[in-house]
Short mmCIF file of N, CA and C in Angstrom, two decimals:
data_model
loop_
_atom_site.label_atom_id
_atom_site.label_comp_id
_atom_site.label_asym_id
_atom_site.label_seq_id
_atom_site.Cartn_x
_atom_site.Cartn_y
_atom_site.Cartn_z
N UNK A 1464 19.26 32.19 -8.66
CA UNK A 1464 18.37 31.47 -9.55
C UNK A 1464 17.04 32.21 -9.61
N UNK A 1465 16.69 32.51 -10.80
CA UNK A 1465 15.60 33.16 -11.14
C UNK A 1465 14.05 32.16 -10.65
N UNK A 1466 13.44 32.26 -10.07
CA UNK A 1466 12.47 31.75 -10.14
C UNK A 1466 11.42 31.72 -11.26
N UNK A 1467 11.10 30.31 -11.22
CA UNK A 1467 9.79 30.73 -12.82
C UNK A 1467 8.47 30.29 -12.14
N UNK A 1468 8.39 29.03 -11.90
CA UNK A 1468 7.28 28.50 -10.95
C UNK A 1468 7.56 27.38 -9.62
N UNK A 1469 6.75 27.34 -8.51
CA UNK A 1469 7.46 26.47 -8.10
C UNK A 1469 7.32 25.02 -7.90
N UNK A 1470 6.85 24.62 -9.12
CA UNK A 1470 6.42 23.12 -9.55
C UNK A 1470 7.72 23.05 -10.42
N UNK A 1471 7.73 24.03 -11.66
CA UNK A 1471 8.95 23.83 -12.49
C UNK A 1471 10.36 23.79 -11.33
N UNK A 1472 10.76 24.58 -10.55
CA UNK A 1472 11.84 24.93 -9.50
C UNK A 1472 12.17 23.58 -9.39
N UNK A 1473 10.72 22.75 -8.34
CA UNK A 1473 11.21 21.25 -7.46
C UNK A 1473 11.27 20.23 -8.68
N UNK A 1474 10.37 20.40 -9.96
CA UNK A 1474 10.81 19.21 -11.27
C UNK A 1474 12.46 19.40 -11.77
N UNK A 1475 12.86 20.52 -11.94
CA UNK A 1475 14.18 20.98 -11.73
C UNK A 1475 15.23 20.19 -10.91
N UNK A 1476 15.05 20.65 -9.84
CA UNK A 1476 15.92 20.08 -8.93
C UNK A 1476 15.70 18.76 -8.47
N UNK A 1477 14.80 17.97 -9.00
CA UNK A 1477 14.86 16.60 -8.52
C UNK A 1477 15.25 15.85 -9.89
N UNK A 1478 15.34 16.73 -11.29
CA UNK A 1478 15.97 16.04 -12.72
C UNK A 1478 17.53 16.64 -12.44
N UNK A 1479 17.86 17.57 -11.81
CA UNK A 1479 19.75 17.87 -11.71
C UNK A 1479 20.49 17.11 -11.05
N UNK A 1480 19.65 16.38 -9.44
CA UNK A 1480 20.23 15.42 -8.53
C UNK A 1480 19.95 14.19 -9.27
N UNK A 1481 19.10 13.83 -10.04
CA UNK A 1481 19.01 12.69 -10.44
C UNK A 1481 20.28 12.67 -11.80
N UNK A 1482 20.58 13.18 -12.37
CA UNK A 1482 21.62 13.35 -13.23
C UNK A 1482 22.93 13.00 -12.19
N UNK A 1483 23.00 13.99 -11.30
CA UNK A 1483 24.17 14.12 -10.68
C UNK A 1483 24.47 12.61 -9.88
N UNK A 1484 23.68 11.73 -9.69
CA UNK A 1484 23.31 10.81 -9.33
C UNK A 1484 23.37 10.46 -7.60
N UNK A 1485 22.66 11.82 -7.48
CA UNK A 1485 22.39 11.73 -5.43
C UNK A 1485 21.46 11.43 -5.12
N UNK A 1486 21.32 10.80 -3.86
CA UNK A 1486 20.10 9.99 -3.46
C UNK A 1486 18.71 10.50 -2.98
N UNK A 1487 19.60 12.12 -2.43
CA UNK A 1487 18.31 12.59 -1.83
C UNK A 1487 18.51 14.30 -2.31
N UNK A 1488 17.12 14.46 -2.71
CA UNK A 1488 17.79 16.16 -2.51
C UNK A 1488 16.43 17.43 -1.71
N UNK A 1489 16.94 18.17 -1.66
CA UNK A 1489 15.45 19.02 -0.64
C UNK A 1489 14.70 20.19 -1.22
N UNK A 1490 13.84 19.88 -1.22
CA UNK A 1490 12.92 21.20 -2.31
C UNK A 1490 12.48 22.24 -1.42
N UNK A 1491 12.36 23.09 -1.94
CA UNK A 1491 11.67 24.19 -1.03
C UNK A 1491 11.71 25.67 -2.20
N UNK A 1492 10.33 26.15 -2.04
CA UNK A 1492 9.34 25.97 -0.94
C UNK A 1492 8.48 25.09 -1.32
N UNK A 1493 7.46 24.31 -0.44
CA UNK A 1493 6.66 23.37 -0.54
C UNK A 1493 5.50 24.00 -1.34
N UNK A 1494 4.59 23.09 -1.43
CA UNK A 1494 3.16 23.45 -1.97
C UNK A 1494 2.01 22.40 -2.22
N UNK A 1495 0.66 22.24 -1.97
CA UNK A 1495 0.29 21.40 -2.17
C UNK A 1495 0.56 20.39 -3.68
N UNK A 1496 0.36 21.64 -4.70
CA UNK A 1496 0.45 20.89 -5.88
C UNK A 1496 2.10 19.79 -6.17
N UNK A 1497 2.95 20.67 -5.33
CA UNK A 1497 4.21 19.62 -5.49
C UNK A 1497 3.88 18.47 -4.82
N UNK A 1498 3.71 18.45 -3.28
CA UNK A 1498 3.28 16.97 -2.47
C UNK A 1498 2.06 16.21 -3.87
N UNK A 1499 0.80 16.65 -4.02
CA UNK A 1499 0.18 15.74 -5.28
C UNK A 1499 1.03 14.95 -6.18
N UNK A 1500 2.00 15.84 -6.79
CA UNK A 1500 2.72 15.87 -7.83
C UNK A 1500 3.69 14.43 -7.64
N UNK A 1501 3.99 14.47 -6.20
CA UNK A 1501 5.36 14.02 -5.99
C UNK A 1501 4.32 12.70 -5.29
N UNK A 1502 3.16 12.71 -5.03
CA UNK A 1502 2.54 11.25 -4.78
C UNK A 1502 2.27 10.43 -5.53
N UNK A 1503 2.01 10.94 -7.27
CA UNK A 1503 1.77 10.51 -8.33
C UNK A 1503 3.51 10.01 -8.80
N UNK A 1504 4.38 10.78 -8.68
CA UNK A 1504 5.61 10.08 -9.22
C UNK A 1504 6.32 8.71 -7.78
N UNK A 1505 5.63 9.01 -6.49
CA UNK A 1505 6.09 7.79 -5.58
C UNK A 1505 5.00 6.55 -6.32
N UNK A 1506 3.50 6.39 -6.67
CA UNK A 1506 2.89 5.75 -6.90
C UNK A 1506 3.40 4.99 -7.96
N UNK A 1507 4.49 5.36 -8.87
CA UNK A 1507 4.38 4.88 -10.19
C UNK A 1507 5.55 4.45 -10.26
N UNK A 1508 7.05 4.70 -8.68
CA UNK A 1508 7.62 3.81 -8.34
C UNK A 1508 9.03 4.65 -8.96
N UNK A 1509 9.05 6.24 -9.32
CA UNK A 1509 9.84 6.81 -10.18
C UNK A 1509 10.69 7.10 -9.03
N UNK A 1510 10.11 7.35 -7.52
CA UNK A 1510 10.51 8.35 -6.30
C UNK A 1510 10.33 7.44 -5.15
N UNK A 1511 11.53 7.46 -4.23
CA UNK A 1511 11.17 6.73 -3.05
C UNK A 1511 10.06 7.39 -2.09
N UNK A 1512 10.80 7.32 -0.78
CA UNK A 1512 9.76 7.84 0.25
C UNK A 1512 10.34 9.94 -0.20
N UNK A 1513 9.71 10.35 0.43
CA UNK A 1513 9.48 11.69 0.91
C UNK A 1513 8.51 12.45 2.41
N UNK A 1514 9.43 13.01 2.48
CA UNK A 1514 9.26 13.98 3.87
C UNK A 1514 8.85 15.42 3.96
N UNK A 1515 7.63 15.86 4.94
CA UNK A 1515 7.54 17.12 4.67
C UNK A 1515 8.44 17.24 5.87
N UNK A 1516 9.12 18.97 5.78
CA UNK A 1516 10.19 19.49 6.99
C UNK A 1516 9.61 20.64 7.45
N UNK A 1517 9.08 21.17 8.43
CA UNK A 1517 8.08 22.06 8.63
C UNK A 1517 9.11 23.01 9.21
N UNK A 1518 9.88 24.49 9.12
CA UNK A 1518 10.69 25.38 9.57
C UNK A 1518 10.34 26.97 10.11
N UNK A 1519 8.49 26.79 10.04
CA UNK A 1519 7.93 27.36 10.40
C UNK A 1519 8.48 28.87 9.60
N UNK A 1520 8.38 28.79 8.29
CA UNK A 1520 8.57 29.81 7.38
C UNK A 1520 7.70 29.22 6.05
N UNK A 1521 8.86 28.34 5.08
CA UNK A 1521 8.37 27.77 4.10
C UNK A 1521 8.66 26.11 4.18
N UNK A 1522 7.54 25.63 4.44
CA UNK A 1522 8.15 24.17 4.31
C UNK A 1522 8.99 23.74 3.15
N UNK A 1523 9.95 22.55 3.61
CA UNK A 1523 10.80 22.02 2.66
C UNK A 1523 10.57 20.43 2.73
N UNK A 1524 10.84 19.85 1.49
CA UNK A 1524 10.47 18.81 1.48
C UNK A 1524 11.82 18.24 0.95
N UNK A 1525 12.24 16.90 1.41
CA UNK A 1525 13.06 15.78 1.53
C UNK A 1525 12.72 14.94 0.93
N UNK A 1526 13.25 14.59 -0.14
CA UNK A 1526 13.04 13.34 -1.85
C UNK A 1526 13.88 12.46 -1.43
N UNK A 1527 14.18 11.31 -1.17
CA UNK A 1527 14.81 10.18 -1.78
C UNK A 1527 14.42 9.29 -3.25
N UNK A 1528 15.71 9.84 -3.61
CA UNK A 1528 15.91 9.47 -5.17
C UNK A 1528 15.95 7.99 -5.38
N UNK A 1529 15.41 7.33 -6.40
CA UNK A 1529 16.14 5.33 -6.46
C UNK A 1529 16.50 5.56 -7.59
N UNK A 1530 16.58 6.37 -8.89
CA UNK A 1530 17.37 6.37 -9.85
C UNK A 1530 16.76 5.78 -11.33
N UNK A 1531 15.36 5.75 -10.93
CA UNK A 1531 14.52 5.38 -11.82
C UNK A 1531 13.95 6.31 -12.92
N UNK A 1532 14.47 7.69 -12.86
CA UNK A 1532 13.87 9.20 -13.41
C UNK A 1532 14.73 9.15 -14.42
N UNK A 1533 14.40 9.80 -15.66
CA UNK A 1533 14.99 9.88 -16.87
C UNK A 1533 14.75 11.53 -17.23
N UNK A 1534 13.53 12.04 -17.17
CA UNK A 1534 13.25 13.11 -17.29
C UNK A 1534 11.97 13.27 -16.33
N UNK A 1535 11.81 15.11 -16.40
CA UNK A 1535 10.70 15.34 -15.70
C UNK A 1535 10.47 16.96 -16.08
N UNK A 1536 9.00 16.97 -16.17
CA UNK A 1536 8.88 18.45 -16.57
C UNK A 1536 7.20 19.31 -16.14
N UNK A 1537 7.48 20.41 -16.38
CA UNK A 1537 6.16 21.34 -16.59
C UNK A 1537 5.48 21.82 -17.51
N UNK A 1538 4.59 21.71 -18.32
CA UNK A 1538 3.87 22.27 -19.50
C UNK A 1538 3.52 23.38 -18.51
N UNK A 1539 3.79 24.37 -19.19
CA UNK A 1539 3.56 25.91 -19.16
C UNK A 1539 3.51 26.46 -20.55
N UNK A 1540 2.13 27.06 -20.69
CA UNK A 1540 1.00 27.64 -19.64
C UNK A 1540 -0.29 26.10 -19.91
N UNK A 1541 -0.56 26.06 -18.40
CA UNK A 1541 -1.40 24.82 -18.61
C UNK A 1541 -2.63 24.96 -19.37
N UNK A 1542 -2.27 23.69 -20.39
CA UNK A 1542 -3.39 23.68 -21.43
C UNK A 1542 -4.35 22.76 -21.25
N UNK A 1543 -5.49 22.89 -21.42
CA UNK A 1543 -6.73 22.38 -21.43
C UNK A 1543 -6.44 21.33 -22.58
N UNK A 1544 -6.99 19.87 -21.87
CA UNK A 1544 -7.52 18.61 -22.68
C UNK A 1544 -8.57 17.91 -22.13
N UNK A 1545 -9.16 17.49 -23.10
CA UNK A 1545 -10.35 16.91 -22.68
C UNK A 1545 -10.11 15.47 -23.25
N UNK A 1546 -11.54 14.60 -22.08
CA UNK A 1546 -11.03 13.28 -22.22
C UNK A 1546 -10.15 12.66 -23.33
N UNK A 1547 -11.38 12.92 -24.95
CA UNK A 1547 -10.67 12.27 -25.82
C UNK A 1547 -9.46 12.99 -26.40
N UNK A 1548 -8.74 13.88 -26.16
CA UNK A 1548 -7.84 14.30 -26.55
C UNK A 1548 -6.34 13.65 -25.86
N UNK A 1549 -6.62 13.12 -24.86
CA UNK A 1549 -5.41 12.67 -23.69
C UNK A 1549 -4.71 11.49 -24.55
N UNK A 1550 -4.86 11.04 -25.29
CA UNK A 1550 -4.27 9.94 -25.92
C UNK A 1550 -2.96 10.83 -27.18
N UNK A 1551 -3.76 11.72 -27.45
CA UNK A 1551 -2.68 12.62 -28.80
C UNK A 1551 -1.45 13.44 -27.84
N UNK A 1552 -2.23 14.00 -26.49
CA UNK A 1552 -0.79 14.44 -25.81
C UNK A 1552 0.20 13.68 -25.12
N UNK A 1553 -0.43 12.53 -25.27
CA UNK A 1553 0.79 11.17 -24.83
C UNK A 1553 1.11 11.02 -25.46
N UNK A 1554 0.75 10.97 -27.33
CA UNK A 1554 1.76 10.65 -27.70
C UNK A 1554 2.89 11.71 -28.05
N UNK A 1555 2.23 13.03 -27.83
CA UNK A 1555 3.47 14.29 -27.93
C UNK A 1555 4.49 14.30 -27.19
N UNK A 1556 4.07 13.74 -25.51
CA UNK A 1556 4.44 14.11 -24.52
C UNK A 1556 5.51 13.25 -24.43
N UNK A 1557 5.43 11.70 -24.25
CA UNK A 1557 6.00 10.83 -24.23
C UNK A 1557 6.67 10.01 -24.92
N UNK A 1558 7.83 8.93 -24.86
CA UNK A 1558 8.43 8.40 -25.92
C UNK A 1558 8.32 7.19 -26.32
N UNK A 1559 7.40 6.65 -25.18
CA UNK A 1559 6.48 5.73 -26.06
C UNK A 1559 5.54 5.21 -25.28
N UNK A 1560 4.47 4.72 -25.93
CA UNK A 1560 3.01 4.40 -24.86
C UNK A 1560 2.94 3.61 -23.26
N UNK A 1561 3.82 2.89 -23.26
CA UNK A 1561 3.82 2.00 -22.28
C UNK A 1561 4.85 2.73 -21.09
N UNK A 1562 5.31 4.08 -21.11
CA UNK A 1562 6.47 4.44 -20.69
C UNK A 1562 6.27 6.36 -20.11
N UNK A 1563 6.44 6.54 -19.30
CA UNK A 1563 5.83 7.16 -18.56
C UNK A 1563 4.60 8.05 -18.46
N UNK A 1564 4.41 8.96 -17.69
CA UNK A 1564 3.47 9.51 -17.49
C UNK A 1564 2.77 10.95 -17.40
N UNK A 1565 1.80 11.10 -18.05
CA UNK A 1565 1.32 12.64 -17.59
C UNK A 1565 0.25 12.94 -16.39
N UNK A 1566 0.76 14.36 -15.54
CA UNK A 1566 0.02 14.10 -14.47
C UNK A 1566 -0.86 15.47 -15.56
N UNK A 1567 -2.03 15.22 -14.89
CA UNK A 1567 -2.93 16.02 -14.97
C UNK A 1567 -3.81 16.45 -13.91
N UNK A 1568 -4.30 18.25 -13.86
CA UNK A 1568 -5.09 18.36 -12.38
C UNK A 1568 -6.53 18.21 -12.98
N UNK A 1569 -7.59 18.50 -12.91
CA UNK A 1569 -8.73 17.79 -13.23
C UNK A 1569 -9.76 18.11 -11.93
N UNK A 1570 -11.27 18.19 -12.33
CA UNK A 1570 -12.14 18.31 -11.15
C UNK A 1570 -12.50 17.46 -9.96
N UNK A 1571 -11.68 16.12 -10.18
CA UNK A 1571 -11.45 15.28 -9.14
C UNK A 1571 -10.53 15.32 -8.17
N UNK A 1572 -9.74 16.48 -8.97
CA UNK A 1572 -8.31 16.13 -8.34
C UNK A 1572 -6.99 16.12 -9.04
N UNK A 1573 -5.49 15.57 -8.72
CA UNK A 1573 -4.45 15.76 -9.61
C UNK A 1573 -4.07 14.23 -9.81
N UNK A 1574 -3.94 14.04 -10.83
CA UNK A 1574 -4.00 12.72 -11.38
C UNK A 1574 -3.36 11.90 -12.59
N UNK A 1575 -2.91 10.79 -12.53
CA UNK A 1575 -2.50 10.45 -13.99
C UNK A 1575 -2.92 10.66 -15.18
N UNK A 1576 -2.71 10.77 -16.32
CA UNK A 1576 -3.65 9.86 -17.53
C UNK A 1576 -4.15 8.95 -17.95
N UNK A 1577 -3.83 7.78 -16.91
CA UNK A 1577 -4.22 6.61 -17.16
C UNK A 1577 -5.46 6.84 -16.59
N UNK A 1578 -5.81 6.62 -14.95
CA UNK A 1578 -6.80 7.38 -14.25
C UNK A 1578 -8.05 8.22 -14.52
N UNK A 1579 -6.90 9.23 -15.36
CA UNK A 1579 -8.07 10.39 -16.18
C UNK A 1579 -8.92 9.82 -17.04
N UNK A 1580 -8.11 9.11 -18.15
CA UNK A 1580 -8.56 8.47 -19.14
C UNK A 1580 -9.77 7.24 -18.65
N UNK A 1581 -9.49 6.39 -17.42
CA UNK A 1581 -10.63 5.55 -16.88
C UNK A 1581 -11.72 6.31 -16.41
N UNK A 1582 -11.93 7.38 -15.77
CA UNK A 1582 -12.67 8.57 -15.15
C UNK A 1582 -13.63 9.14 -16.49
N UNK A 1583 -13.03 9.29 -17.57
CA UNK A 1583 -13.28 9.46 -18.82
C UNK A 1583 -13.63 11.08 -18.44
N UNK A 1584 -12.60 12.04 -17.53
CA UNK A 1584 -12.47 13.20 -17.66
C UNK A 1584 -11.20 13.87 -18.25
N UNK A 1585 -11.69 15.47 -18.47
CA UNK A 1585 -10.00 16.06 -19.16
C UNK A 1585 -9.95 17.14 -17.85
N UNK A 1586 -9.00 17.88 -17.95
CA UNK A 1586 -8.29 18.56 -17.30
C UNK A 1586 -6.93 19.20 -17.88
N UNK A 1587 -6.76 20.09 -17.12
CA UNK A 1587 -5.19 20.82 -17.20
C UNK A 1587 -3.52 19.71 -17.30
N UNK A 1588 -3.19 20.12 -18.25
CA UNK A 1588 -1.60 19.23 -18.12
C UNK A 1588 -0.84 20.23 -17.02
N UNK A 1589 -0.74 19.82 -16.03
CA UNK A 1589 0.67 20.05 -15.16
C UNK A 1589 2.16 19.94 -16.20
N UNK A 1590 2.40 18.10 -16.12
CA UNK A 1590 3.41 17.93 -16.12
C UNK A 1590 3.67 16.51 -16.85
N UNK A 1591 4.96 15.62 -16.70
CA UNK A 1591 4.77 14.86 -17.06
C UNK A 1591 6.27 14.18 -15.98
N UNK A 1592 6.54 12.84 -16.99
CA UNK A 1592 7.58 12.04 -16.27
C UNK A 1592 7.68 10.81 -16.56
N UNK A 1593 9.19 10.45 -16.97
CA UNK A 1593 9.38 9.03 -17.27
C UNK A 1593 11.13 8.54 -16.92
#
């Protein structure tokens, strides 16, 4: 498997097990931006618990799936939005308003759009998920 990034890699492999319909599957290699990533999709109730596995090389991380994921992805190359613009890439992004989510990283931090949008800052699109 060719590598492209490794945010796209673990959004990958946690949309193939969720298809395949397994409960848990293991990412690696770790990274901060995936743990963010993957706290924003436990918060919003898409992802059970998760585990870091430390192998003293590349950490790997341990997902339990609940079957709540439909899709999941990476905008590449991350594009710049600003506050008032976050409402037009939801509606690009997503399939309908009330129904999932874009994470975005931002000078606070990595974060929803809902969040962003209360913060009334913009930032980089990562990703998204519903």
């Amino acid at each position: 498997m060719v590598r492209q990034s490794v945010l796209s890699d673990a959004l990958n492999s946690i949309k193939n097990a969720e298809k395949k319909g397994k409960r848990q599957v293991m990412i690696r290699p770790s990274s901060k931006v995936i743990i963010k990533f993957l706290k924003c999709m436990q918060s919003h109730g898409y992802i059970g618990e998760f585990e870091i596995v430390d192998d003293h090389r590349h950490n790997k991380i341990g997902v339990n799936l609940n079957g709540r994921l439909n899709k999941c992805g990476v905008i590449s190359p991350r594009l710049d939005v600003g506050a008032h613009d976050i409402e037009e890439w939801v509606q690009r992004l997503l399939p309908s308003r009330q129904f999932g989510v874009l994470v975005l990283t931002t000078s606070k931090g990595i974060m929803d759009h809902e969040e962003a949008r209360r913060l009334k800052i913009g930032g980089k699109i990562l990703g998204f998920f519903y």
